[in-house]
Amino acid sequence: MSARATRKRWALIGATSVALVASGCGSSGDSGGGTGASDSGKTFSYQSSEPQNPLQPANANETGGGRIVQNLFKGLVDYNPENGELRNQAAEKIDTSDAQTFTVTLKTGWTFHDGSPVTSKSFVDAWNWAASTGNNQINSSWFGDIEGYKDVHPESGSPTKTTMSGLTVTDDTHFTIKLYNKVSYFTFKLGYVAFSPLPEGFFKDPAGYGQKPIGNGPYQFVSWDHNSQVVTKAFANYQGVDKPKNGGVVFKMYTTAEAAYADLQSGNLDVMDQVPPSALATYKTDLGDRAIDSPQGAIQNIGFTLYQPEWAGANTAKVRQGLSMAIDRDTITKTVLQGSRAPASAWTADGVQGYKAGTCGDFCTYDPAKAKQLIQEGGGVPGNSLKITYNADGGHKEWVDAVCNSIRQATGVNCVGDPKTDFKTARAAITGHTINGAFRTGWVQDYPLNANFLADVYRTGAASNDFGYSSPEFDKLATEADQADSIDATATGYQKAEAVLAQDMPAIPLWYYRTNSGFSTNVQNVVFDSFGNPNWTGVEVKS
């Protein structure tokens, strides 16, 4: 997207393509074989996983919690599921003349699920709370662009303030955001769920609200039966442009993708996240016109524990480069993954603005001889043994085993999968730094720009930098890209930063995703967006 001339108004911005019914049965309670008419009062069920953290907007950066929270809360803007364009929600308009100071005007009439009004203070208080060190929000770094963030979240020591100087409430419907430096794409970032508002009651009992959240989104919280389901219902007073055409979403927790697929086929689950690898060859035949195969802005990687001494040395980059060259991506994507993935040659997903094929260079090309050479030059894999940690409930076993087989055959390194029971357990081990070696890590776009795949993952201290990776050169180039005069220039700048990852290889790019999913006979009008989400509010439940 090119820069706007003179004063820019972000009232509507075009963008290129940014982790359960109580009885456990199907949402409609019948076979779904009726007239095809929809019943807007009925819920539908969706394949999910247990959230890693309490249901707080700035505390979810994995799909299990993130997809629930994004339905309970709604921020200033979001992305149109039909075309990926940024659209206003709680914001009437967001004005800026310099991409550094933004004036927000809110729409009137918005309320939280408890009936209290959504005001400028609802946003400013929520962001200040989320950014503050003491509140331990996993997405606190998302507020790092705002002036005063370092006062509430210093790199070391205790905070000197509780509010960011860059946030100023003018009145109930107006507030300003001032950044340390200009960020050409800052409004893109505002679509991320961490920037949601919070009701006044939240601050009196954050822990309690994390278990029984009160938001302002299209669906309101009903119940959370841990490791089983989260039940929501449509919010009657929702003021967004995407009013629900159904009665709510029930997020059902599954320990295996195979179990979810069996429930989908029997009508006990309405919408899948992804079909398991074991069903990729047959799911289109199994489901017919209820099968989904659509583009997704997402990538699968293998990350490394660079915070551990055996992986921290500069020379170990050669070991990781060698391991990358030992993976036969072409064969694995064609056979194990049935052509449902495309081999990756960069750390940014194909189709995202700023994507540049080939950034990984030869290091993403299968070459056993060169792989052995690089591993030897780098001092070898510690103990000549590599574990790849992954969540067993996500349908990853087949490809992890295939990757390990490829590494073993090409290099002689003893590679094995390290399955954790579920996504929550795997994420806790990864973020808690209790694993050693390597781990599965995927990234689905939060906004459709290469900066999201790079700055929010590989910048020093970023919320999703699970590797402990820190490169002054990458950080410098990322900052320069942020301050570019246009989004096009920002995308180009981040391509330069991405090239640094090829030198350091903190993570190995594997392949780009597609959404391979399906839905039951109980529902209709199921469409997935480039974020890998169904258009939640557009799903219709058959009567």
XYZ file of C-alpha atoms in Angstrom:
543
model
C 0.000 0.000 0.000
C 1.437 3.333 -0.994
C 1.657 6.282 1.358
C -1.123 8.837 1.416
C -0.201 12.412 0.550
C -0.079 15.163 3.207
C -2.573 14.523 6.039
C -3.655 10.874 6.204
C -7.016 9.768 7.534
C -7.158 6.136 8.534
C -10.942 5.938 8.462
C -10.597 2.944 6.146
C -7.255 1.608 4.981
C -6.658 -0.907 2.208
C -4.201 -3.657 3.077
C -2.678 -6.301 0.893
C -3.084 -9.985 1.753
C -2.032 -9.031 8.243
C -3.724 -20.203 19.001
C -19.211 -26.724 22.375
C -22.334 -27.630 23.748
C -22.209 -28.987 27.299
C -23.314 -32.418 26.117
C -20.555 -32.474 23.503
C -22.932 -33.067 20.633
C -23.575 -31.117 17.461
C -24.725 -27.550 17.695
C -28.109 -27.914 16.101
C -29.169 -30.986 17.985
C -30.313 -32.748 14.797
C -28.824 -34.172 11.625
C -28.840 -30.817 9.918
C -30.587 -32.266 6.926
C -33.547 -29.901 6.930
C -34.460 -27.097 4.595
C -31.136 -25.313 4.820
C -32.677 -22.266 6.488
C -30.566 -20.832 9.290
C -31.423 -20.335 12.943
C -29.612 -17.286 14.291
C -30.296 -18.341 17.876
C -28.305 -21.580 17.755
C -24.610 -22.013 18.550
C -21.994 -23.849 16.522
C -18.918 -25.681 17.804
C -15.307 -25.131 16.784
C -12.177 -27.269 17.267
C -9.966 -25.565 19.837
C -7.325 -26.172 22.484
C -7.084 -25.177 26.130
C -5.878 -21.553 26.405
C -2.365 -21.186 27.779
C -3.275 -18.176 29.943
C -6.311 -16.431 31.476
C -8.640 -14.876 28.921
C -7.184 -11.354 28.990
C -6.671 -9.529 25.659
C -2.948 -8.881 26.174
C -2.287 -12.360 27.532
C -3.086 -14.467 24.466
C -0.545 -14.947 21.698
C -1.426 -18.550 20.852
C -4.422 -19.816 18.933
C -6.170 -21.579 21.825
C -6.686 -18.396 23.809
C -6.336 -15.920 20.962
C -9.303 -17.115 18.923
C -11.552 -17.063 21.960
C -10.426 -13.623 23.115
C -10.789 -12.075 19.656
C -14.467 -13.018 19.726
C -15.079 -11.670 23.228
C -13.349 -8.332 22.599
C -13.227 -5.828 19.763
C -10.739 -3.000 19.336
C -10.584 0.176 17.311
C -10.177 -1.680 14.009
C -10.059 -5.194 12.625
C -9.677 -6.885 9.245
C -12.454 -7.612 6.803
C -12.508 -11.428 6.417
C -13.551 -11.094 2.779
C -10.559 -9.095 1.526
C -8.131 -8.565 4.427
C -8.641 -4.796 4.412
C -8.454 -2.838 7.637
C -11.855 -1.592 8.733
C -13.143 0.531 11.589
C -14.926 -1.060 14.526
C -15.016 0.967 17.765
C -13.154 3.780 15.989
C -15.059 6.336 13.950
C -11.734 7.531 12.545
C -8.022 7.594 13.342
C -6.195 10.684 12.080
C -2.477 11.296 11.722
C -0.365 13.801 9.839
C 3.038 12.291 10.605
C 2.571 8.575 11.494
C 3.761 9.428 15.006
C 0.808 11.122 16.696
C -2.641 9.627 16.157
C -5.975 11.156 17.154
C -8.700 8.577 17.782
C -12.399 9.358 17.565
C -14.660 6.630 18.952
C -18.130 5.717 17.793
C -20.894 6.216 20.329
C -23.217 3.517 21.636
C -20.629 0.810 22.276
C -20.954 -1.018 25.597
C -19.303 -3.896 27.369
C -21.240 -7.080 28.007
C -22.105 -5.816 31.506
C -23.759 -2.721 30.037
C -21.043 -0.238 31.020
C -19.966 2.189 28.268
C -16.836 1.801 26.118
C -14.966 5.112 26.354
C -11.538 6.528 25.600
C -10.554 5.687 29.163
C -11.492 2.037 28.533
C -8.771 1.849 25.896
C -6.120 3.965 27.610
C -6.465 2.228 30.988
C -6.370 -1.203 29.342
C -3.217 -0.413 27.376
C -1.416 1.083 30.363
C -2.292 -1.958 32.465
C -1.211 -4.404 29.776
C 2.111 -2.624 29.195
C 3.109 -2.512 32.860
C 5.791 -4.960 33.947
C 4.044 -6.095 37.115
C 0.971 -7.381 35.297
C 2.929 -10.039 33.397
C 1.022 -9.779 30.142
C 2.682 -11.860 27.456
C 1.872 -9.264 24.772
C 3.198 -6.244 26.696
C 5.859 -5.569 24.056
C 3.124 -4.734 21.521
C 2.847 -1.359 23.287
C 6.572 -0.692 22.930
C 6.074 1.924 20.188
C 4.107 4.209 22.539
C 5.971 7.051 24.225
C 6.474 6.256 27.894
C 6.454 2.472 27.497
C 9.974 2.261 28.936
C 8.756 4.008 32.097
C 6.133 1.331 32.776
C 8.157 -1.547 31.335
C 11.878 -0.845 31.775
C 14.478 -3.253 30.424
C 15.758 -3.637 33.987
C 14.730 -2.469 37.420
C 11.315 -1.376 38.601
C 8.850 0.798 36.670
C 9.025 4.505 37.437
C 5.453 5.189 36.326
C 2.140 3.385 35.918
C 0.947 5.190 32.789
C 2.513 5.896 29.404
C 3.005 9.563 28.589
C 2.032 8.927 24.975
C -1.606 8.197 25.838
C -3.890 11.150 26.584
C -7.654 11.095 27.108
C -9.376 14.193 25.692
C -12.967 13.188 26.443
C -15.137 10.064 26.354
C -14.837 9.709 22.575
C -11.402 11.190 21.833
C -7.853 10.236 22.827
C -4.373 10.623 21.341
C -1.528 8.168 20.868
C 2.028 9.513 20.576
C 4.826 7.151 19.556
C 8.555 7.400 20.300
C 9.168 7.524 16.557
C 6.940 7.370 13.540
C 5.691 3.914 12.550
C 4.169 3.892 9.089
C 2.013 0.819 9.774
C 0.991 1.469 13.388
C -2.717 1.449 12.520
C -2.266 -2.091 11.163
C -1.047 -3.146 14.602
C -4.128 -1.684 16.291
C -6.146 -4.555 14.827
C -4.363 -6.970 17.164
C -6.482 -8.163 20.095
C -3.982 -6.855 22.687
C -5.247 -3.332 21.889
C -8.791 -4.141 23.090
C -10.542 -2.031 25.777
C -11.343 -3.272 29.280
C -14.263 -2.419 31.606
C -13.629 -0.610 34.893
C -14.427 -3.717 36.927
C -11.509 -5.592 35.389
C -8.883 -3.568 37.244
C -10.379 -4.487 40.623
C -10.090 -8.217 39.909
C -7.897 -9.026 36.857
C -7.544 -12.690 37.838
C -11.276 -13.154 38.240
C -12.020 -11.404 34.963
C -9.420 -13.644 33.290
C -11.573 -16.640 34.174
C -14.913 -14.913 33.473
C -14.091 -12.174 30.963
C -16.389 -9.266 30.162
C -15.630 -7.811 26.755
C -17.291 -5.714 24.078
C -17.106 -8.149 21.171
C -19.728 -9.977 19.117
C -19.882 -12.841 21.631
C -20.096 -12.779 25.401
C -18.685 -15.296 27.829
C -20.982 -17.957 29.299
C -18.720 -20.605 30.879
C -15.276 -22.197 30.848
C -15.009 -25.889 31.661
C -11.230 -26.203 31.659
C -9.760 -28.708 29.187
C -13.258 -29.314 27.842
C -14.934 -26.235 26.378
C -15.547 -22.490 26.465
C -19.145 -21.493 25.757
C -20.086 -18.075 24.349
C -23.319 -16.521 23.143
C -24.107 -13.702 20.741
C -24.098 -10.257 22.371
C -27.443 -8.613 21.609
C -26.125 -5.044 21.935
C -23.000 -5.538 19.838
C -22.297 -2.385 17.834
C -19.718 -3.704 15.371
C -20.155 -4.008 11.632
C -20.033 -7.820 11.860
C -23.174 -8.708 13.828
C -23.512 -12.477 14.450
C -25.776 -14.553 12.232
C -25.697 -17.323 14.847
C -26.324 -17.670 18.560
C -22.738 -18.171 19.680
C -19.589 -20.270 19.426
C -18.671 -23.234 21.604
C -14.909 -23.832 21.597
C -14.376 -27.564 22.128
C -10.972 -28.729 23.388
C -9.485 -31.775 21.651
C -6.381 -33.771 22.567
C -5.931 -35.078 19.013
C -6.849 -33.726 15.615
C -7.980 -37.220 14.638
C -10.646 -37.175 17.367
C -11.844 -33.790 16.160
C -12.069 -35.034 12.580
C -14.081 -38.074 13.672
C -16.480 -35.767 15.511
C -16.756 -33.544 12.441
C -17.753 -36.498 10.285
C -20.341 -37.660 12.815
C -21.835 -34.194 13.281
C -20.534 -33.739 16.839
C -18.226 -30.881 15.769
C -19.286 -28.171 13.356
C -16.084 -26.427 12.191
C -12.488 -27.689 12.224
C -9.287 -25.734 12.633
C -7.153 -28.010 10.443
C -7.728 -31.601 9.363
C -5.001 -34.015 10.563
C -2.255 -35.114 8.151
C -3.781 -38.605 8.173
C -6.918 -37.192 6.511
C -5.312 -34.829 3.986
C -5.492 -37.394 1.189
C -9.177 -38.141 1.723
C -10.901 -35.189 3.403
C -12.109 -33.568 0.172
C -13.732 -36.848 -0.840
C -15.051 -37.417 2.688
C -16.621 -33.958 2.991
C -17.400 -32.993 -0.597
C -18.492 -29.366 -0.858
C -18.008 -29.007 2.898
C -14.218 -29.268 2.521
C -12.157 -26.088 2.873
C -8.896 -25.402 1.010
C -8.014 -21.715 1.145
C -4.912 -19.465 1.371
C -3.529 -18.578 4.794
C -0.859 -16.104 5.835
C 1.067 -18.554 7.987
C 4.382 -20.378 8.217
C 5.704 -23.422 10.070
C 9.196 -23.202 11.611
C 11.539 -25.067 13.910
C 12.961 -22.789 16.607
C 16.041 -23.229 18.790
C 16.812 -22.561 22.454
C 19.469 -19.916 21.860
C 19.311 -18.928 25.537
C 21.159 -22.160 26.372
C 25.001 -22.134 26.209
C 25.280 -25.051 23.788
C 23.193 -23.160 21.210
C 24.307 -19.614 21.989
C 27.722 -19.525 20.304
C 28.047 -17.590 17.051
C 29.439 -20.669 15.307
C 26.332 -22.700 16.111
C 24.527 -20.781 13.362
C 26.355 -23.099 10.957
C 24.912 -26.095 12.783
C 21.375 -24.725 12.386
C 22.033 -23.884 8.738
C 23.239 -27.437 8.216
C 20.175 -28.917 9.909
C 18.003 -26.782 7.641
C 19.778 -28.157 4.563
C 19.205 -31.697 5.867
C 15.410 -31.327 5.620
C 13.853 -32.519 2.358
C 10.975 -30.028 2.280
C 9.849 -30.950 -1.234
C 9.346 -34.631 -0.438
C 7.724 -34.048 2.968
C 5.214 -31.494 1.668
C 4.315 -33.695 -1.315
C 3.982 -36.976 0.584
C 3.352 -36.575 4.312
C 1.436 -33.318 3.845
C -0.227 -34.377 0.579
C 0.687 -31.172 -1.262
C -1.229 -29.062 1.277
C 1.880 -27.010 2.123
C 4.483 -25.223 -0.002
C 8.200 -25.381 0.930
C 9.370 -22.158 2.580
C 12.300 -20.120 1.320
C 11.883 -17.171 3.711
C 10.696 -16.328 7.231
C 7.685 -14.346 5.978
C 4.605 -16.130 4.648
C 3.882 -16.079 0.930
C 1.162 -13.570 0.025
C 1.924 -11.113 2.837
C 2.988 -7.603 1.825
C 6.788 -7.517 1.810
C 7.192 -11.249 1.167
C 10.438 -11.942 -0.686
C 11.051 -15.486 -1.894
C 14.540 -16.900 -1.497
C 15.664 -14.905 1.548
C 16.809 -18.150 3.157
C 19.050 -18.816 0.135
C 20.705 -22.219 -0.188
C 20.111 -22.893 3.500
C 16.523 -23.900 2.692
C 17.633 -26.219 -0.106
C 18.067 -29.951 0.544
C 21.764 -30.804 0.265
C 22.960 -33.649 2.551
C 26.659 -33.194 1.747
C 26.621 -29.466 2.511
C 24.471 -30.135 5.589
C 27.104 -32.470 7.046
C 29.869 -29.989 6.242
C 28.163 -27.055 7.958
C 27.257 -29.073 11.048
C 30.871 -30.226 11.361
C 32.239 -26.691 10.848
C 29.884 -25.408 13.539
C 31.123 -27.891 16.115
C 28.354 -30.429 15.708
C 24.919 -30.848 17.258
C 25.348 -31.046 21.073
C 25.606 -34.709 21.964
C 24.831 -35.497 18.297
C 21.205 -35.591 19.421
C 18.297 -33.258 18.679
C 14.800 -33.218 20.196
C 11.974 -31.350 18.474
C 9.263 -30.469 20.994
C 5.708 -30.265 19.638
C 2.092 -30.473 20.804
C 0.571 -33.907 20.256
C -2.955 -32.526 19.835
C -2.201 -30.553 16.669
C -1.592 -33.230 14.031
C 2.166 -32.614 13.970
C 3.569 -36.081 14.727
C 3.736 -37.218 11.108
C 5.738 -34.299 9.788
C 7.998 -34.040 12.862
C 8.869 -37.719 12.419
C 9.506 -37.108 8.720
C 11.763 -34.115 9.433
C 13.741 -36.159 11.968
C 14.053 -39.060 9.535
C 15.381 -36.660 6.912
C 17.933 -35.183 9.340
C 19.064 -38.633 10.526
C 19.464 -39.999 7.027
C 21.280 -36.919 5.718
C 23.620 -36.248 8.641
C 23.605 -39.095 11.144
C 22.307 -36.788 13.882
C 19.950 -38.645 16.224
C 16.783 -36.580 15.838
C 13.574 -37.503 17.655
C 10.216 -35.869 18.293
C 9.364 -34.733 21.821
C 5.543 -34.702 22.050
C 3.758 -32.774 24.791
C 0.196 -33.717 25.665
C -1.476 -30.585 24.315
C -0.840 -27.107 22.982
C -1.019 -25.449 26.408
C 1.566 -27.856 27.842
C 3.902 -27.395 24.888
C 3.623 -23.603 25.033
C 4.260 -23.595 28.777
C 7.429 -25.631 28.250
C 8.596 -23.340 25.444
C 7.891 -20.031 27.160
C 9.094 -21.425 30.501
C 12.431 -22.421 28.939
C 12.184 -25.990 30.211
C 13.101 -27.647 26.914
C 16.484 -28.223 25.333
C 17.242 -28.009 21.637
C 14.446 -27.358 19.178
C 10.705 -26.865 19.066
C 7.846 -26.536 16.609
C 6.774 -22.947 16.202
C 4.275 -21.561 13.729
C 3.202 -18.013 12.998
C -0.129 -16.845 11.652
C -0.324 -13.202 10.628
C -1.694 -10.691 13.121
C -1.625 -8.046 10.397
C -0.782 -8.566 6.707
C 2.746 -7.113 6.580
C 6.171 -8.754 6.746
C 6.956 -6.683 9.865
C 4.559 -8.911 11.821
C 6.501 -12.063 10.922
C 9.821 -10.405 11.729
C 9.692 -7.628 14.357
C 7.081 -9.380 16.507
C 9.046 -12.636 16.493
C 12.779 -11.894 16.140
C 13.301 -8.423 17.622
C 15.121 -8.492 20.978
C 12.529 -8.899 23.743
C 9.554 -9.336 21.393
C 6.544 -11.075 22.921
C 6.893 -14.101 20.655
C 10.695 -14.293 20.626
C 10.766 -17.704 22.261
C 14.334 -18.347 21.078
C 16.158 -15.753 23.181
C 17.461 -14.383 19.893
C 19.111 -10.964 19.998
C 20.828 -9.330 17.035
C 21.834 -5.653 17.170
C 21.984 -5.641 13.374
C 18.469 -7.041 12.987
C 17.114 -4.618 15.616
C 18.760 -1.641 13.890
C 17.338 -2.531 10.481
C 13.900 -3.199 11.975
C 13.861 0.215 13.652
C 14.879 1.899 10.414
C 12.099 0.047 8.600
C 9.547 1.152 11.202
C 10.460 4.794 10.619
C 10.258 4.667 6.823
C 8.074 7.214 5.037
C 5.606 4.710 3.632
C 4.364 1.190 4.199
C 6.005 0.129 0.939
C 9.337 1.462 2.213
C 8.750 -0.271 5.561
C 8.198 -3.588 3.780
C 11.421 -3.134 1.810
C 13.309 -2.228 4.980
C 12.133 -5.377 6.707
C 13.378 -7.439 3.784
C 16.873 -6.195 4.678
C 16.312 -7.188 8.310
C 15.073 -10.615 7.227
C 18.366 -11.254 5.434
C 20.104 -11.180 8.832
C 18.087 -14.248 9.880
C 19.795 -16.266 7.148
C 23.142 -15.487 8.809
C 21.977 -16.424 12.312
C 19.235 -19.020 11.642
C 17.404 -18.655 14.983
C 14.589 -20.671 13.404
C 14.377 -22.947 10.373
C 11.574 -22.094 7.921
C 9.766 -25.251 6.800
C 6.650 -24.505 4.748
C 3.780 -22.136 4.147
C 0.296 -23.079 5.300
C -3.049 -23.350 3.640
C -6.283 -23.768 5.575
C -7.337 -27.375 5.063
C -10.504 -27.682 7.049
C -14.157 -28.581 6.804
C -17.556 -28.190 8.391
C -20.498 -30.376 9.355
C -23.953 -30.672 7.809
C -25.277 -28.605 10.734
C -23.892 -25.301 9.416
C -23.528 -23.293 6.231
C -21.777 -20.168 4.923
C -18.442 -21.235 6.462
C -15.619 -19.176 4.947
C -12.042 -18.859 6.221
C -9.941 -15.703 5.991
C -6.196 -15.298 5.392
C -5.620 -15.424 9.168
C -6.828 -19.018 9.235
C -10.011 -18.045 11.081
C -13.548 -18.796 10.011
C -15.718 -15.726 9.534
C -17.169 -16.418 12.967
C -20.138 -14.081 12.829
C -21.077 -15.153 9.304
C -21.515 -18.867 10.076
C -25.173 -19.874 9.894
C -26.621 -22.784 11.868
C -29.276 -24.759 10.031
C -32.689 -24.993 11.621
